[in-house]
mmCIF file of C-alpha atoms in Angstrom:
data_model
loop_
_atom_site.group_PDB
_atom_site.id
_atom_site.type_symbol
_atom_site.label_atom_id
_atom_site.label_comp_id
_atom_site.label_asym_id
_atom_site.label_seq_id
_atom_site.Cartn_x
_atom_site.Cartn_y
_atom_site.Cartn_z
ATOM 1 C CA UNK A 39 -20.162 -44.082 -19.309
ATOM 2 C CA UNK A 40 -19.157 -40.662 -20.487
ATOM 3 C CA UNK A 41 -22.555 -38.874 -19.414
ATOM 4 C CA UNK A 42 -22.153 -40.006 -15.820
ATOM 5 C CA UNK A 43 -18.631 -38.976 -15.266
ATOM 6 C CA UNK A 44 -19.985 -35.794 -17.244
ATOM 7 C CA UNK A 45 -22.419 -35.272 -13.996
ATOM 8 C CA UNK A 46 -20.043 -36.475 -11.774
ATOM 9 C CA UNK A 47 -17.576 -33.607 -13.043
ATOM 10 C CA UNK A 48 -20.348 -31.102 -13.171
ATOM 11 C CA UNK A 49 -21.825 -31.838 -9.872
ATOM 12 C CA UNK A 50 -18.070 -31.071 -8.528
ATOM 13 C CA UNK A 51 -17.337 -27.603 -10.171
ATOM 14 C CA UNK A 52 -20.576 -26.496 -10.272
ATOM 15 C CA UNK A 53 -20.169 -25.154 -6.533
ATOM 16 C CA UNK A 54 -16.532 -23.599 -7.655
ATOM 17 C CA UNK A 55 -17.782 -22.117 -10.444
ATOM 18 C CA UNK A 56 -20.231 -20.031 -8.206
ATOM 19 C CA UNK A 57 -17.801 -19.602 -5.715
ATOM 20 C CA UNK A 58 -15.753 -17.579 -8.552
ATOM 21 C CA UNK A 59 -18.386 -15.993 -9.935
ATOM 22 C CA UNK A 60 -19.327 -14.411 -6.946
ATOM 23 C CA UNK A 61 -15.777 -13.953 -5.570
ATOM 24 C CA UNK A 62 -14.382 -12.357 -8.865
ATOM 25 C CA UNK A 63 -16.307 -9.035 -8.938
ATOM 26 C CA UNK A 64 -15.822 -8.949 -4.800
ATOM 27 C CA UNK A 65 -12.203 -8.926 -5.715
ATOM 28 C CA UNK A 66 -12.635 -6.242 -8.447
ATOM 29 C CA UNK A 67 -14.676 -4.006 -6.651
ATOM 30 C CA UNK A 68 -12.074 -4.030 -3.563
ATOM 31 C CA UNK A 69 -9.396 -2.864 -6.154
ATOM 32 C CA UNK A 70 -11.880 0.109 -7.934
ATOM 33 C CA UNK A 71 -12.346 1.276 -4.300
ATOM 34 C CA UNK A 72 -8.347 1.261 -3.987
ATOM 35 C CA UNK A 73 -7.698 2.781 -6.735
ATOM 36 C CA UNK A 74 -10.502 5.445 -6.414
ATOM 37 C CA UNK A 75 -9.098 5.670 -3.018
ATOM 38 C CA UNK A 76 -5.416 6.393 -3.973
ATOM 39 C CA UNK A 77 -6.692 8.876 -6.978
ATOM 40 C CA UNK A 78 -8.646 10.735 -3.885
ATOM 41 C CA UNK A 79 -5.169 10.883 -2.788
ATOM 42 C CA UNK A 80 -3.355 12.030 -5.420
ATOM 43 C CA UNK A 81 -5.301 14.707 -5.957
ATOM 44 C CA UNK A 82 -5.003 15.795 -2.343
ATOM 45 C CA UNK A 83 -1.632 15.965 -2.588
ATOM 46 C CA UNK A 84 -1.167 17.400 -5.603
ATOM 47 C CA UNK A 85 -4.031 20.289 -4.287
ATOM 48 C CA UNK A 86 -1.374 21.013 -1.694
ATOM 49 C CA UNK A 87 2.285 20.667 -3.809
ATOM 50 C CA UNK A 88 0.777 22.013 -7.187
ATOM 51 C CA UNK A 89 2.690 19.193 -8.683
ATOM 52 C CA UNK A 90 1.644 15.698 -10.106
ATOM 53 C CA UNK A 91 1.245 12.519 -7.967
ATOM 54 C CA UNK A 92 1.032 9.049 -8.745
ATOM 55 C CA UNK A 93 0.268 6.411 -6.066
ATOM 56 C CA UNK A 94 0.038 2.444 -6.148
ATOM 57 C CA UNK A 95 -0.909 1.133 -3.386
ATOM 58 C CA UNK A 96 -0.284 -2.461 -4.765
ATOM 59 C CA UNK A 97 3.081 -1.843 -5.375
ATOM 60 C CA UNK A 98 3.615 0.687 -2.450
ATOM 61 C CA UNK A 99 5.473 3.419 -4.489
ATOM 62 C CA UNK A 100 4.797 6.811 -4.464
ATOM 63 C CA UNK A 101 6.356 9.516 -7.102
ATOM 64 C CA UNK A 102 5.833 13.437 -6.482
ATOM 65 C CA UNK A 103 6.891 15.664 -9.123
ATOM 66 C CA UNK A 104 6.708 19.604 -8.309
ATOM 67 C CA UNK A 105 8.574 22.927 -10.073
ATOM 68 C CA UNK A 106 10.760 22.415 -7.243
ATOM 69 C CA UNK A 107 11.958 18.543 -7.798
ATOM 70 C CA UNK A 108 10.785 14.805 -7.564
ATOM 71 C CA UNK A 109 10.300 12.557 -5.093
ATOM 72 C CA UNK A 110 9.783 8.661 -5.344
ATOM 73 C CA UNK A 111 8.579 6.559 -2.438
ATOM 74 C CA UNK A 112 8.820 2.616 -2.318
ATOM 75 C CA UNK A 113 9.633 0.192 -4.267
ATOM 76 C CA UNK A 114 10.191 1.892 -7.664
ATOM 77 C CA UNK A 115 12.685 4.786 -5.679
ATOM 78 C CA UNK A 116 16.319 5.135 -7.200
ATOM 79 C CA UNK A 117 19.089 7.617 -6.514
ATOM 80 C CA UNK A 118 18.891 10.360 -8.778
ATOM 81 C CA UNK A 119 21.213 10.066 -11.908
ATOM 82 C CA UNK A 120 23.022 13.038 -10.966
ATOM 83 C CA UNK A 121 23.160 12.498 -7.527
ATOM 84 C CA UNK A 122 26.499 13.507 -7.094
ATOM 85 C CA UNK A 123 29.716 11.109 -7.843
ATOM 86 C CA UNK A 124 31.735 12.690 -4.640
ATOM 87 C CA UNK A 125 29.517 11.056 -1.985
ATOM 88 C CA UNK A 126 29.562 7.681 -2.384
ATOM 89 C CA UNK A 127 26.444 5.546 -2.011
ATOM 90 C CA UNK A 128 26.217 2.402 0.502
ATOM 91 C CA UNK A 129 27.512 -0.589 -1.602
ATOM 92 C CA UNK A 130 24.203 -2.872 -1.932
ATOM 93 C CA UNK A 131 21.821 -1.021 -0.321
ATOM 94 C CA UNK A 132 18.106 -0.295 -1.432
ATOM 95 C CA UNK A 133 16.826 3.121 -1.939
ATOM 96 C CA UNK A 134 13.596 3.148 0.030
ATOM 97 C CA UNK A 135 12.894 7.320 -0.946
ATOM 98 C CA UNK A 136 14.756 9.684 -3.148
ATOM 99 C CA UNK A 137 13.942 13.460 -3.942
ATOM 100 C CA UNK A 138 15.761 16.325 -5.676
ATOM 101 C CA UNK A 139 14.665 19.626 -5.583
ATOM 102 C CA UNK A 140 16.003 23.064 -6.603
ATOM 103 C CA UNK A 141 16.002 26.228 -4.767
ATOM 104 C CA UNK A 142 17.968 29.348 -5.711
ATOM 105 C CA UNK A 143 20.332 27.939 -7.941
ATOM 106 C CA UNK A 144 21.518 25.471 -5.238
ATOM 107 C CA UNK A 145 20.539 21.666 -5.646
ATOM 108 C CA UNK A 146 19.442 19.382 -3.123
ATOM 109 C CA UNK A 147 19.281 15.641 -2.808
ATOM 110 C CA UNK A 148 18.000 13.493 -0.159
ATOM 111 C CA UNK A 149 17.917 9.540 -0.302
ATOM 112 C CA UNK A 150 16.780 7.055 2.118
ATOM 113 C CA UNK A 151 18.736 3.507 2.031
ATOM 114 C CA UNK A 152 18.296 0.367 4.036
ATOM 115 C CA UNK A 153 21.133 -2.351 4.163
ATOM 116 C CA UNK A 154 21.573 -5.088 5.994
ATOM 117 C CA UNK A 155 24.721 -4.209 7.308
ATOM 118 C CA UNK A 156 25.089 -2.793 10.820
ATOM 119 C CA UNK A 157 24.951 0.841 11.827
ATOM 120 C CA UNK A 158 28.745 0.678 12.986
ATOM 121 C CA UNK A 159 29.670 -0.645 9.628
ATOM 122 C CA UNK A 160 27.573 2.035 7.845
ATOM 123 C CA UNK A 161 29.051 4.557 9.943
ATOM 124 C CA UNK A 162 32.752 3.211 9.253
ATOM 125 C CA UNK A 163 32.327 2.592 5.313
ATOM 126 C CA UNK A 164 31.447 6.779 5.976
ATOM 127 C CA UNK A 165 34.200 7.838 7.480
ATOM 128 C CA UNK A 166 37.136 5.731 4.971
ATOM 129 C CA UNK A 167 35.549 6.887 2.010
ATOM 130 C CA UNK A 168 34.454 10.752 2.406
ATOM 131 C CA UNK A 169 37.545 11.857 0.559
ATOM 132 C CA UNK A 170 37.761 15.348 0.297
ATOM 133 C CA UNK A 171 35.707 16.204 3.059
ATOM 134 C CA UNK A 172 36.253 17.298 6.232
ATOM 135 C CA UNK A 173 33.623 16.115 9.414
ATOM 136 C CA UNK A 174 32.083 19.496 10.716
ATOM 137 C CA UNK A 175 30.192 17.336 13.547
ATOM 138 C CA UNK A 176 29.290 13.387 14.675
ATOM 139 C CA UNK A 177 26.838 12.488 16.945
ATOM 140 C CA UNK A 178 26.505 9.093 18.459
ATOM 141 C CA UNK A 179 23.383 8.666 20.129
ATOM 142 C CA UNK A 180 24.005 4.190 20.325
ATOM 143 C CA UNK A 181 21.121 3.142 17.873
ATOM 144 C CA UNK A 182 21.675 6.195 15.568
ATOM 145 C CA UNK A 183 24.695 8.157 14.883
ATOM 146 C CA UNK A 184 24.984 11.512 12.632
ATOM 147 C CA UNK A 185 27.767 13.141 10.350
ATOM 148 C CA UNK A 186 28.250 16.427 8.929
ATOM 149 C CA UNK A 187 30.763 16.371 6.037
ATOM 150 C CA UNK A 188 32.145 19.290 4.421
ATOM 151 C CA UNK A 189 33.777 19.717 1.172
ATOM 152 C CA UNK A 190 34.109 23.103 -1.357
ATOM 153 C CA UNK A 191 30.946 21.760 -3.324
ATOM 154 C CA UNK A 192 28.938 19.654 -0.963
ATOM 155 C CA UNK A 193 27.416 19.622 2.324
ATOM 156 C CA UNK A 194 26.198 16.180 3.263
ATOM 157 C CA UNK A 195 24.304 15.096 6.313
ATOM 158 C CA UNK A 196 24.739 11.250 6.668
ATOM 159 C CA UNK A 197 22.534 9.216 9.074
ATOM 160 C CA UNK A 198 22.536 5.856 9.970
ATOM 161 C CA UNK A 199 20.090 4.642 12.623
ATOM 162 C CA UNK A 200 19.295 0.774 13.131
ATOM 163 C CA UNK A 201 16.136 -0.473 12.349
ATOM 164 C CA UNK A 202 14.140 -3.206 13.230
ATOM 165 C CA UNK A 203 14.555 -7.229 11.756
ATOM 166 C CA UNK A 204 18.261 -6.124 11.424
ATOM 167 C CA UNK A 205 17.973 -3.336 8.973
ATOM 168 C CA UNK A 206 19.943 -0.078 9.174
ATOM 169 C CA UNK A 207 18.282 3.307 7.637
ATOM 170 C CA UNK A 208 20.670 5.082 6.303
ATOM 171 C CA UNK A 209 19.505 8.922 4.954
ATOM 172 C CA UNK A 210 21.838 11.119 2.973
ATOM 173 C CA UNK A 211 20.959 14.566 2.651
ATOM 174 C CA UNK A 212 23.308 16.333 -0.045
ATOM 175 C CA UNK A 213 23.300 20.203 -0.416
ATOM 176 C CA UNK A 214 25.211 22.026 -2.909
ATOM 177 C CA UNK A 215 26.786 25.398 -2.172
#
């Protein structure tokens, strides 16, 4: 009784077992030839910044780190630690890119967010909470408005633009003088 239900179960995954064993190094080769393809990458960029580059494409994150500052792409971006505590940061968005560089003594951050939120509430969170600043210019262009806000330390360029499946981008670019 037991060596016909033994057939019985071999006859079954015999075909499944072949199926993996031929499907399993398909599936490995197609991630070498990713990852060789993001290392071709990686090097190209870093041939053209000087700096080091990591890419994975799995994960969809990018980090670029130079002389002159990092930048991380994706799902692994934050804000900078010292991004700076005067310009408030969209409650519950997600940073989508963030980079800090350095140029003649002046720092710069950038960050890209995306929120749920609308671009009119983006835009109005902005303007009750940029104490100590001063707008220098708005634009409203309907699906994208900017802001210039001034203070004695900062510059900062906010944008808020909306995106598709009712996201908003919002893009703070911080300069200090």
């Amino acid at each position: 009784m037991i060596a016909p239900m033994r057939a019985a179960v071999a006859v079954v995954l015999a075909p499944l077992v072949l199926a993996a064993a031929f499907a399993l190094p398909s599936m490995g080769c197609k991630r070498l030839a990713e990852r060789a393809a993001e290392k071709a990458e990686e090097k190209a960029i870093e041939k053209g910044t000087g700096g080091q580059v990591s890419i994975n494409g799995q994960k969809g994150t990018m980090t670029i780190v130079t002389d002159a500052g990092t930048m991380t792409m994706g799902e692994t971006a934050k804000i900078p630690d010292d991004f700076p505590k005067a310009v408030p940061v969209y409650p519950g968005a997600k940073a989508k890119m963030a980079l800090k560089s350095a140029s003649a003594g002046k720092e710069v951050w950038s960050v890209s967010l995306e929120t749920t939120d609308t671009k009119d509430q983006v835009v109005a969170y902005y303007k009750a909470n940029m104490t100590g600043y001063t707008v220098a210019s708005a634009m409203d262009m309907g699906t994208s408005t900017m802001t210039v806000y001034q203070s004695p330390k900062y510059d900062v360029t906010m944008m808020a633009a909306a995106e598709s499946a009712g996201k908003t981008g919002i893009t703070l670019n911080v300069a200090s003088k």
